[in-house]
Amino acid sequence: MQLRLFPLLACALLSTALSAQDEGIDWLSNYEEARTLAKKTGKPIFLEFRCEA
Amino acid sequence: MFDAQVVLSPKDSPRGKLMQQYVCVRVPRMDNVDIGLFEYDRYNTLYFFILNADEQIYLRYGGRDANSQDTFLSLPAIELALSKGLELHKLYQDGKLARKPRPKPVFPKEFPHLVKRTFAAGACVECHLIGDFVNVHREEDGTLNKPQHLYQSPDFRIIGLHFDIPKGLIVKDTQGAVKTAGLQPGDQITAINGETVYTFADLQFAYDKLPRTTENMKLTVERAGKSLDIDVRLPHLWWKTDIRFRQASIDPRTYFDSLPLSAERKQQLGLKPNSFASEVSHVDAFAQMMKSHELKTGDIIVAVDGADTDPLADTAEFYIKLRKKAGDSVTLEVLRGDQRIKMPLQTYRMSFRK
């Protein structure tokens, strides 16, 4: 059970850290939104898949 | 934790400055992901793609082994990948990069067993579940090729190829097959069988696509400013990598590990030189719990259902994994001390995951 909860806790902490950090990179969580923004800005996309394996 | 180090990169750091030239997106659920476009070894905890809005993938970043999810990950190397991605994007925008055909879209909802286990149960579509259930469907429709589909992402160290991980595809050390072929420390690999690669993940993805019957491959390297092709003769079982971390993928489950016997030992015991006779090195506690078998460490398995050789298997455990299905019962012939005994073994599927 602890092993299953650890990644969830880590994700929760990371999410909190992401929202609390003003100086960090802006990350989207929706691929289609990222694609739309990439079209609009001409930027490439840096896509991360994060999974519990 | 590599994930946090990348995601929380400060804007004013060299990595952050590179990342600000991208639209960054982090996807923790695979529910609606086009797994046809974003094809990769689903047992990677982290995997990155650099692509453009037209869904042209420039390069990949990722890779792991049985020891750790981070073995092949490095912050300097991901910075190299980010820099290369920007170069390739500029070429694409200038019309100097050929457009590749887009792979056919495939979505997790197209796999009924996966749907039952995840969507229908309100559970997350985790990456490794996709890998597992795609193989369940392959097994059902008769297309499962175990050497190809279970023994994924072969370890380059089997052919003697060691990388300087922070430096991307710079070779650090060579042994065995690649040393014999002429690869040298300091070489930078740029292509495999003519396919350009920019990262370890690119190379591993292309290498994994090789049919397991492949006997030769061509690596293109840069050495002292010159491009050089090196033909590598692949050794027997070049693809047999340590897959114990893919615990849910490896069916049938046998709950023991075994090691091949040496030629001398086989001779002492009067066994064939090409026998897959092997010594039990570990018995999982589940063996007793599941009433799978009564093997003990040190037992020597000399045959399975009467078979003692196989063109691929070098251990009895490997033979069962390759040739039997989850749920099959087999009879082992075992040497224990001075006794030769017959022992039943019941295999299982990891049912709580599938």
Short mmCIF file of C-alpha atoms in Angstrom, two decimals:
data_model
loop_
_atom_site.label_atom_id
_atom_site.label_comp_id
_atom_site.label_asym_id
_atom_site.label_seq_id
_atom_site.Cartn_x
_atom_site.Cartn_y
_atom_site.Cartn_z
CA MET A 1 0.00 0.00 0.00
CA GLN A 2 2.83 2.38 0.93
CA LEU A 3 4.52 1.63 -2.39
CA ARG A 4 1.32 2.48 -4.25
CA LEU A 5 0.80 5.70 -2.31
CA PHE A 6 4.35 7.01 -2.68
CA PRO A 7 4.10 7.95 -6.39
CA LEU A 8 0.72 9.60 -5.78
CA LEU A 9 2.19 11.62 -2.93
CA ALA A 10 5.20 12.53 -5.05
CA CYS A 11 2.90 13.67 -7.89
CA ALA A 12 0.82 15.72 -5.47
CA LEU A 13 3.92 17.40 -4.04
CA LEU A 14 5.25 18.07 -7.53
CA SER A 15 1.93 19.60 -8.60
CA THR A 16 1.96 21.82 -5.52
CA ALA A 17 5.53 22.83 -6.22
CA LEU A 18 4.65 23.59 -9.84
CA SER A 19 1.78 25.87 -8.91
CA ALA A 20 3.76 27.56 -6.16
CA GLN A 21 6.83 28.26 -8.24
CA ASP A 22 6.70 31.55 -10.10
CA GLU A 23 10.16 31.31 -11.60
CA GLY A 24 9.67 27.90 -13.19
CA ILE A 25 8.78 26.83 -16.68
CA ASP A 26 5.12 26.99 -17.72
CA TRP A 27 3.84 23.46 -18.28
CA LEU A 28 0.57 22.55 -19.92
CA SER A 29 -1.13 19.26 -19.14
CA ASN A 30 -3.19 18.89 -22.32
CA TYR A 31 -1.50 17.81 -25.53
CA GLU A 32 -4.05 19.38 -27.89
CA GLU A 33 -3.73 22.72 -26.08
CA ALA A 34 0.03 22.43 -26.49
CA ARG A 35 -0.38 21.77 -30.19
CA THR A 36 -2.67 24.76 -30.62
CA LEU A 37 -0.19 26.99 -28.77
CA ALA A 38 2.70 25.60 -30.83
CA LYS A 39 0.80 26.46 -34.02
CA LYS A 40 0.14 29.98 -32.76
CA THR A 41 3.68 30.70 -31.55
CA GLY A 42 5.70 28.67 -34.05
CA LYS A 43 7.49 26.97 -31.18
CA PRO A 44 8.26 23.25 -31.12
CA ILE A 45 6.70 21.03 -28.45
CA PHE A 46 8.58 19.42 -25.57
CA LEU A 47 6.30 16.59 -24.45
CA GLU A 48 6.79 14.49 -21.34
CA PHE A 49 4.92 11.30 -20.55
CA ARG A 50 5.14 10.57 -16.84
CA CYS A 51 3.85 7.22 -15.75
CA GLU A 52 4.02 5.03 -12.69
CA ALA A 53 5.86 1.93 -13.88
CA MET B 1 14.22 12.58 -9.10
CA PHE B 2 14.82 13.29 -12.78
CA ASP B 3 11.21 14.24 -13.48
CA ALA B 4 11.20 16.99 -10.86
CA GLN B 5 14.61 18.25 -11.95
CA VAL B 6 13.33 18.74 -15.49
CA VAL B 7 9.86 20.04 -14.66
CA LEU B 8 11.12 22.47 -12.03
CA SER B 9 13.99 23.81 -14.16
CA PRO B 10 14.51 27.49 -13.24
CA LYS B 11 13.79 29.83 -16.14
CA ASP B 12 17.21 31.46 -15.88
CA SER B 13 19.14 28.15 -15.95
CA PRO B 14 20.68 26.97 -19.24
CA ARG B 15 18.06 24.19 -19.39
CA GLY B 16 15.27 26.61 -18.54
CA LYS B 17 16.37 28.98 -21.29
CA LEU B 18 16.19 26.14 -23.79
CA MET B 19 12.81 24.98 -22.50
CA GLN B 20 11.31 28.46 -22.82
CA GLN B 21 11.80 28.15 -26.57
CA TYR B 22 9.34 25.24 -26.48
CA VAL B 23 5.72 24.72 -25.60
CA CYS B 24 6.16 22.34 -22.66
CA VAL B 25 3.48 19.78 -21.88
CA ARG B 26 3.48 17.04 -19.26
CA VAL B 27 0.96 14.22 -19.70
CA PRO B 28 0.48 11.93 -16.68
CA ARG B 29 -2.47 9.92 -18.06
CA MET B 30 -2.60 7.97 -21.30
CA ASP B 31 -6.40 7.80 -21.64
CA ASN B 32 -6.68 9.85 -24.84
CA VAL B 33 -3.11 9.69 -26.10
CA ASP B 34 -2.50 8.58 -29.69
CA ILE B 35 -0.30 5.59 -28.89
CA GLY B 36 0.24 4.98 -32.60
CA LEU B 37 1.99 8.33 -32.95
CA PHE B 38 3.66 8.23 -29.54
CA GLU B 39 5.04 4.73 -29.71
CA TYR B 40 7.61 3.83 -27.09
CA ASP B 41 8.50 1.13 -24.58
CA ARG B 42 5.67 1.61 -22.07
CA TYR B 43 7.82 0.45 -19.18
CA ASN B 44 9.68 3.72 -19.21
CA THR B 45 8.50 5.79 -16.26
CA LEU B 46 9.49 8.94 -18.10
CA TYR B 47 9.65 9.45 -21.82
CA PHE B 48 10.01 12.66 -23.81
CA PHE B 49 9.26 13.64 -27.39
CA ILE B 50 10.34 16.74 -29.24
CA LEU B 51 8.01 17.45 -32.13
CA ASN B 52 6.16 20.26 -33.87
CA ALA B 53 2.55 21.33 -34.29
CA ASP B 54 2.32 19.24 -37.48
CA GLU B 55 3.11 16.19 -35.29
CA GLN B 56 6.45 15.61 -36.94
CA ILE B 57 8.60 13.95 -34.27
CA TYR B 58 12.16 15.29 -34.34
CA LEU B 59 13.58 13.11 -31.60
CA ARG B 60 12.92 11.15 -28.42
CA TYR B 61 14.50 11.18 -24.99
CA GLY B 62 14.30 8.39 -22.43
CA GLY B 63 15.40 4.85 -21.71
CA ARG B 64 15.79 2.69 -18.63
CA ASP B 65 17.07 -0.70 -17.54
CA ALA B 66 16.22 -3.28 -14.88
CA ASN B 67 18.28 -1.48 -12.24
CA SER B 68 16.66 1.92 -12.38
CA GLN B 69 14.22 4.12 -14.24
CA ASP B 70 16.97 6.77 -14.43
CA THR B 71 19.96 4.72 -15.66
CA PHE B 72 20.06 6.36 -19.06
CA LEU B 73 18.72 9.79 -18.08
CA SER B 74 20.97 12.77 -17.55
CA LEU B 75 20.38 16.52 -17.34
CA PRO B 76 23.32 17.43 -19.63
CA ALA B 77 22.05 14.91 -22.20
CA ILE B 78 18.50 16.27 -22.15
CA GLU B 79 19.96 19.74 -22.71
CA LEU B 80 21.77 18.36 -25.77
CA ALA B 81 18.46 16.92 -26.96
CA LEU B 82 16.66 20.24 -26.40
CA SER B 83 19.36 22.08 -28.40
CA LYS B 84 19.18 19.55 -31.23
CA GLY B 85 15.38 19.83 -31.24
CA LEU B 86 15.61 23.58 -31.82
CA GLU B 87 18.09 23.05 -34.68
CA LEU B 88 15.78 20.53 -36.33
CA HIS B 89 12.77 22.79 -35.87
CA LYS B 90 14.58 25.62 -37.64
CA LEU B 91 15.43 23.28 -40.51
CA TYR B 92 11.78 22.18 -40.69
CA GLN B 93 10.53 25.77 -40.72
CA ASP B 94 13.00 26.57 -43.51
CA GLY B 95 11.73 23.61 -45.53
CA LYS B 96 15.06 21.79 -45.20
CA LEU B 97 13.81 18.78 -43.27
CA ALA B 98 11.87 16.09 -45.10
CA ARG B 99 8.37 15.47 -43.81
CA LYS B 100 7.78 11.91 -42.55
CA PRO B 101 4.48 10.06 -42.98
CA ARG B 102 2.40 10.24 -39.81
CA PRO B 103 1.84 6.86 -38.14
CA LYS B 104 -1.74 5.59 -38.08
CA PRO B 105 -3.59 6.83 -34.99
CA VAL B 106 -4.27 4.19 -32.34
CA PHE B 107 -6.01 4.88 -29.04
CA PRO B 108 -6.18 2.91 -25.77
CA LYS B 109 -9.96 2.60 -26.15
CA GLU B 110 -9.40 0.26 -29.12
CA PHE B 111 -8.20 -2.54 -26.81
CA PRO B 112 -11.19 -4.20 -25.10
CA HIS B 113 -9.21 -5.88 -22.30
CA LEU B 114 -7.53 -2.58 -21.47
CA VAL B 115 -10.90 -0.81 -21.48
CA LYS B 116 -12.32 -3.38 -19.06
CA ARG B 117 -9.35 -3.02 -16.69
CA THR B 118 -9.12 0.80 -16.82
CA PHE B 119 -11.89 2.95 -18.35
CA ALA B 120 -14.72 0.65 -17.26
CA ALA B 121 -13.27 0.36 -13.76
CA GLY B 122 -12.66 4.09 -13.45
CA ALA B 123 -8.92 3.44 -13.23
CA CYS B 124 -6.03 5.33 -14.76
CA VAL B 125 -4.67 4.10 -18.11
CA GLU B 126 -1.09 3.70 -16.97
CA CYS B 127 1.60 3.39 -19.61
CA HIS B 128 2.70 -0.10 -18.64
CA LEU B 129 -0.90 -1.34 -18.70
CA ILE B 130 -1.03 -0.37 -22.37
CA GLY B 131 2.08 -2.45 -23.00
CA ASP B 132 0.67 -5.38 -21.04
CA PHE B 133 -2.77 -5.41 -22.64
CA VAL B 134 -1.52 -4.89 -26.18
CA ASN B 135 0.46 -8.10 -25.60
CA VAL B 136 -2.61 -9.88 -24.19
CA HIS B 137 -4.44 -9.04 -27.43
CA ARG B 138 -1.45 -10.17 -29.48
CA GLU B 139 -1.43 -13.46 -27.59
CA GLU B 140 -5.12 -13.95 -28.30
CA ASP B 141 -4.87 -13.19 -32.00
CA GLY B 142 -1.69 -15.25 -32.43
CA THR B 143 0.65 -12.36 -33.25
CA LEU B 144 2.62 -12.30 -30.00
CA ASN B 145 6.30 -12.70 -30.83
CA LYS B 146 7.85 -13.17 -27.40
CA PRO B 147 11.47 -12.35 -28.26
CA GLN B 148 10.26 -9.14 -29.93
CA HIS B 149 7.36 -8.12 -27.72
CA LEU B 150 8.45 -9.29 -24.26
CA TYR B 151 12.19 -8.79 -24.55
CA GLN B 152 11.84 -5.13 -25.45
CA SER B 153 14.54 -2.49 -25.56
CA PRO B 154 17.54 -4.83 -25.71
CA ASP B 155 20.43 -3.69 -23.56
CA PHE B 156 23.36 -2.41 -25.65
CA ARG B 157 25.77 -3.67 -23.01
CA ILE B 158 25.01 -7.22 -24.23
CA ILE B 159 26.89 -6.37 -27.43
CA GLY B 160 29.59 -4.54 -25.47
CA LEU B 161 28.37 -1.02 -26.18
CA HIS B 162 28.67 1.44 -23.27
CA PHE B 163 27.68 5.09 -23.56
CA ASP B 164 28.91 8.23 -21.87
CA ILE B 165 25.33 8.98 -20.81
CA PRO B 166 25.67 12.74 -20.15
CA LYS B 167 27.19 13.13 -23.62
CA GLY B 168 24.35 11.51 -25.54
CA LEU B 169 25.54 9.03 -28.15
CA ILE B 170 29.26 9.28 -27.46
CA VAL B 171 30.72 5.80 -26.93
CA LYS B 172 32.49 5.44 -23.58
CA ASP B 173 33.75 1.88 -23.79
CA THR B 174 33.58 -1.07 -26.14
CA GLN B 175 33.78 -4.80 -25.59
CA GLY B 176 32.60 -7.95 -27.36
CA ALA B 177 30.73 -7.62 -30.64
CA VAL B 178 31.10 -3.85 -31.16
CA LYS B 179 34.80 -3.89 -30.25
CA THR B 180 35.40 -6.71 -32.72
CA ALA B 181 33.54 -4.66 -35.33
CA GLY B 182 35.88 -1.71 -34.80
CA LEU B 183 33.80 0.72 -32.74
CA GLN B 184 36.00 2.86 -30.50
CA PRO B 185 35.58 4.96 -27.36
CA GLY B 186 34.91 8.57 -28.40
CA ASP B 187 32.94 7.62 -31.51
CA GLN B 188 29.59 9.34 -31.83
CA ILE B 189 26.82 7.16 -33.24
CA THR B 190 24.76 9.05 -35.82
CA ALA B 191 22.73 6.33 -37.54
CA ILE B 192 21.65 2.71 -37.29
CA ASN B 193 21.07 0.86 -40.56
CA GLY B 194 20.92 4.25 -42.28
CA GLU B 195 18.33 5.75 -39.93
CA THR B 196 19.54 8.98 -38.33
CA VAL B 197 19.53 9.03 -34.54
CA TYR B 198 20.15 11.98 -32.23
CA THR B 199 19.65 10.49 -28.77
CA PHE B 200 20.02 7.27 -26.82
CA ALA B 201 16.23 6.87 -27.02
CA ASP B 202 16.27 7.28 -30.81
CA LEU B 203 18.92 4.57 -31.07
CA GLN B 204 17.20 2.23 -28.63
CA PHE B 205 13.85 2.65 -30.40
CA ALA B 206 15.38 1.79 -33.79
CA TYR B 207 17.41 -1.10 -32.31
CA ASP B 208 14.29 -2.53 -30.69
CA LYS B 209 12.60 -2.61 -34.11
CA LEU B 210 15.18 -5.05 -35.47
CA PRO B 211 13.72 -8.53 -35.93
CA ARG B 212 15.25 -10.81 -33.31
CA THR B 213 16.61 -13.01 -36.10
CA THR B 214 18.83 -10.13 -37.26
CA GLU B 215 22.48 -11.12 -37.47
CA ASN B 216 24.13 -7.89 -38.64
CA MET B 217 23.57 -4.17 -38.23
CA LYS B 218 25.32 -1.11 -39.54
CA LEU B 219 26.24 1.69 -37.18
CA THR B 220 27.33 5.02 -38.66
CA VAL B 221 29.68 6.99 -36.44
CA GLU B 222 31.55 10.26 -36.47
CA ARG B 223 35.23 9.86 -35.66
CA ALA B 224 37.72 12.73 -35.91
CA GLY B 225 35.31 14.71 -38.09
CA LYS B 226 34.71 11.88 -40.54
CA SER B 227 31.70 9.65 -41.02
CA LEU B 228 32.33 5.93 -40.88
CA ASP B 229 30.12 2.86 -41.31
CA ILE B 230 30.74 -0.07 -38.98
CA ASP B 231 29.16 -3.47 -39.58
CA VAL B 232 28.40 -5.23 -36.32
CA ARG B 233 27.89 -8.98 -36.22
CA LEU B 234 25.25 -9.49 -33.55
CA PRO B 235 25.86 -12.38 -31.13
CA HIS B 236 23.36 -15.17 -30.39
CA LEU B 237 20.61 -13.86 -28.06
CA TRP B 238 21.73 -10.23 -28.54
CA TRP B 239 18.18 -9.25 -27.57
CA LYS B 240 17.90 -11.28 -24.34
CA THR B 241 17.88 -8.54 -21.78
CA ASP B 242 16.98 -8.40 -18.10
CA ILE B 243 13.23 -7.88 -18.07
CA ARG B 244 12.48 -8.65 -14.43
CA PHE B 245 11.31 -5.07 -13.87
CA ARG B 246 8.53 -5.72 -16.38
CA GLN B 247 6.89 -7.81 -13.72
CA ALA B 248 3.39 -7.68 -15.14
CA SER B 249 4.48 -8.33 -18.72
CA ILE B 250 6.28 -11.59 -18.24
CA ASP B 251 3.73 -14.33 -18.57
CA PRO B 252 3.70 -17.17 -17.88
CA ARG B 253 4.85 -16.59 -14.32
CA THR B 254 7.04 -19.36 -12.93
CA TYR B 255 8.22 -17.90 -9.61
CA PHE B 256 11.85 -18.97 -9.93
CA ASP B 257 15.07 -17.76 -11.55
CA SER B 258 17.72 -20.04 -13.01
CA LEU B 259 21.22 -19.73 -14.43
CA PRO B 260 22.69 -21.73 -17.34
CA LEU B 261 25.05 -24.57 -16.41
CA SER B 262 28.64 -24.31 -17.62
CA ALA B 263 29.85 -26.67 -20.37
CA GLU B 264 32.01 -28.48 -17.79
CA ARG B 265 29.09 -29.01 -15.46
CA LYS B 266 26.93 -30.36 -18.26
CA GLN B 267 29.68 -32.77 -19.20
CA GLN B 268 30.08 -33.90 -15.58
CA LEU B 269 26.35 -34.59 -15.38
CA GLY B 270 26.22 -36.35 -18.75
CA LEU B 271 23.98 -33.70 -20.32
CA LYS B 272 23.98 -32.53 -23.95
CA PRO B 273 26.30 -29.58 -24.64
CA ASN B 274 23.37 -27.58 -26.06
CA SER B 275 21.00 -28.55 -23.23
CA PHE B 276 19.11 -25.72 -21.50
CA ALA B 277 19.82 -27.43 -18.16
CA SER B 278 20.00 -24.74 -15.53
CA GLU B 279 20.47 -24.29 -11.81
CA VAL B 280 17.72 -22.70 -9.76
CA SER B 281 19.19 -19.49 -8.29
CA HIS B 282 16.13 -18.04 -6.60
CA VAL B 283 12.66 -19.26 -5.61
CA ASP B 284 10.01 -16.60 -5.16
CA ALA B 285 7.85 -16.77 -2.03
CA PHE B 286 4.79 -16.82 -4.31
CA ALA B 287 5.79 -20.31 -5.51
CA GLN B 288 4.63 -21.84 -2.23
CA MET B 289 1.68 -19.48 -1.82
CA MET B 290 0.38 -20.24 -5.31
CA LYS B 291 1.30 -23.95 -5.09
CA SER B 292 3.20 -23.45 -8.34
CA HIS B 293 6.08 -25.88 -7.70
CA GLU B 294 8.42 -27.26 -5.04
CA LEU B 295 11.75 -26.21 -6.52
CA LYS B 296 14.62 -25.35 -4.19
CA THR B 297 17.68 -23.19 -4.77
CA GLY B 298 20.43 -25.43 -6.15
CA ASP B 299 18.07 -27.78 -8.00
CA ILE B 300 19.13 -28.46 -11.57
CA ILE B 301 16.31 -28.57 -14.10
CA VAL B 302 17.35 -30.80 -16.99
CA ALA B 303 14.11 -31.03 -19.00
CA VAL B 304 10.65 -29.53 -19.37
CA ASP B 305 7.89 -31.80 -20.70
CA GLY B 306 10.63 -34.05 -22.08
CA ALA B 307 12.40 -31.26 -23.98
CA ASP B 308 16.01 -30.50 -23.04
CA THR B 309 17.15 -28.25 -25.93
CA ASP B 310 15.78 -25.24 -27.75
CA PRO B 311 17.23 -22.99 -30.47
CA LEU B 312 16.76 -19.92 -28.26
CA ALA B 313 16.41 -20.92 -24.62
CA ASP B 314 19.55 -21.27 -22.52
CA THR B 315 17.71 -22.01 -19.26
CA ALA B 316 14.62 -23.99 -18.31
CA GLU B 317 12.97 -20.84 -17.03
CA PHE B 318 13.59 -19.06 -20.34
CA TYR B 319 12.23 -22.11 -22.21
CA ILE B 320 8.97 -22.00 -20.24
CA LYS B 321 8.60 -18.25 -20.79
CA LEU B 322 9.18 -18.58 -24.54
CA ARG B 323 7.27 -21.76 -25.29
CA LYS B 324 4.43 -22.00 -22.79
CA LYS B 325 1.33 -19.93 -22.09
CA ALA B 326 0.13 -18.58 -18.78
CA GLY B 327 -1.93 -21.31 -17.10
CA ASP B 328 -0.03 -24.20 -18.68
CA SER B 329 1.06 -27.07 -16.44
CA VAL B 330 4.43 -28.66 -17.20
CA THR B 331 6.52 -31.51 -15.84
CA LEU B 332 10.09 -30.73 -14.84
CA GLU B 333 12.91 -33.24 -14.60
CA VAL B 334 15.08 -32.12 -11.73
CA LEU B 335 18.42 -33.22 -10.30
CA ARG B 336 18.48 -32.75 -6.53
CA GLY B 337 21.57 -34.22 -4.93
CA ASP B 338 21.80 -37.79 -6.16
CA GLN B 339 18.12 -37.96 -7.07
CA ARG B 340 16.46 -37.40 -10.43
CA ILE B 341 12.85 -36.44 -9.79
CA LYS B 342 9.83 -35.44 -11.84
CA MET B 343 8.02 -32.40 -10.53
CA PRO B 344 4.85 -30.62 -11.71
CA LEU B 345 4.95 -26.88 -12.26
CA GLN B 346 1.84 -24.76 -12.65
CA THR B 347 2.30 -21.44 -14.46
CA TYR B 348 0.17 -18.39 -13.85
CA ARG B 349 -0.85 -15.07 -15.35
CA MET B 350 -0.52 -11.99 -13.21
CA SER B 351 -4.29 -11.80 -12.98
CA PHE B 352 -4.67 -8.91 -10.58
CA ARG B 353 -2.91 -6.68 -13.10
CA LYS B 354 -4.61 -8.04 -16.20
#
